[in-house]
Coordinates of C-alpha atoms in Angstrom, one line a residue:
X6 CA -2.9 11.2 1.3
X7 CA -1.3 14.0 0.2
X8 CA 0.4 14.9 -3.3
X9 CA 3.8 13.9 -1.3
X10 CA 2.4 10.6 -0.4
X11 CA 1.3 9.7 -4.1
X12 CA 4.0 11.2 -5.7
X13 CA 6.4 8.7 -3.4
X14 CA 4.6 5.7 -5.0
X15 CA 5.1 6.4 -7.9
X16 CA 9.0 5.8 -7.5
X17 CA 11.3 2.7 -7.4
X18 CA 10.7 2.0 -3.3
X19 CA 6.4 2.6 -4.1
X20 CA 6.3 0.7 -6.9
X21 CA 7.8 -2.3 -5.2
X22 CA 5.5 -1.8 -1.4
X23 CA 1.9 -1.8 -4.0
X24 CA 4.1 -4.6 -6.0
X25 CA 4.2 -6.8 -2.3
X26 CA 0.9 -5.5 -1.3
X27 CA -0.9 -6.7 -4.7
X28 CA -2.6 -9.8 -3.8
X29 CA -2.7 -9.9 -0.3
X30 CA -5.1 -9.8 1.7
X31 CA -5.5 -6.8 3.5
X32 CA -8.3 -6.8 5.7
X33 CA -6.8 -10.0 7.6
X34 CA -5.1 -10.8 10.8
X35 CA -1.8 -11.5 8.7
X36 CA -2.1 -6.9 8.0
X37 CA -0.3 -6.5 11.0
X38 CA 2.8 -8.8 10.4
X39 CA 2.7 -7.4 6.5
X40 CA 2.7 -3.6 7.7
X41 CA 5.7 -4.5 10.1
X42 CA 7.5 -6.3 7.6
X43 CA 7.4 -3.5 5.3
X44 CA 8.2 -0.7 7.6
X45 CA 11.5 -3.0 8.8
X46 CA 12.7 -1.9 4.5
X47 CA 11.3 1.1 4.0
X48 CA 9.9 4.6 5.8
X49 CA 6.7 4.2 7.7
X50 CA 4.9 6.7 5.6
X51 CA 5.1 5.5 2.0
X52 CA 4.3 1.8 4.2
X53 CA 1.0 3.7 4.9
X54 CA 0.5 5.5 1.8
X55 CA 0.7 2.4 -0.4
X56 CA -1.1 -0.2 2.0
X57 CA -4.3 3.2 1.6
X58 CA -3.6 2.8 -2.1
X59 CA -3.8 -0.9 -2.2
X60 CA -7.4 -0.8 -0.2
X61 CA -8.6 1.5 -2.5
X62 CA -8.0 -0.3 -5.2
X63 CA -9.4 -3.3 -3.8
X64 CA -12.3 -0.9 -3.4
X65 CA -12.4 -0.4 -7.0
X66 CA -12.2 -3.7 -8.2
X67 CA -15.0 -5.0 -6.2
X68 CA -17.0 -1.7 -6.7
X69 CA -16.2 -1.8 -11.2
X70 CA -14.9 -5.3 -11.7

């Protein structure tokens, strides 16, 4: 993830996308549908960065508790 993508996640839309992804199962078969729904409302690069960040957060929770 580049700096511009990270900064976009700190803005209003980025926070909304991350909030929508919070608590969802990002490894399930429904992930594609979730991404498609988000991309219909937000830019694709923002959704991609948010999914990456949400996955990293999931890994951090399992690693650090």
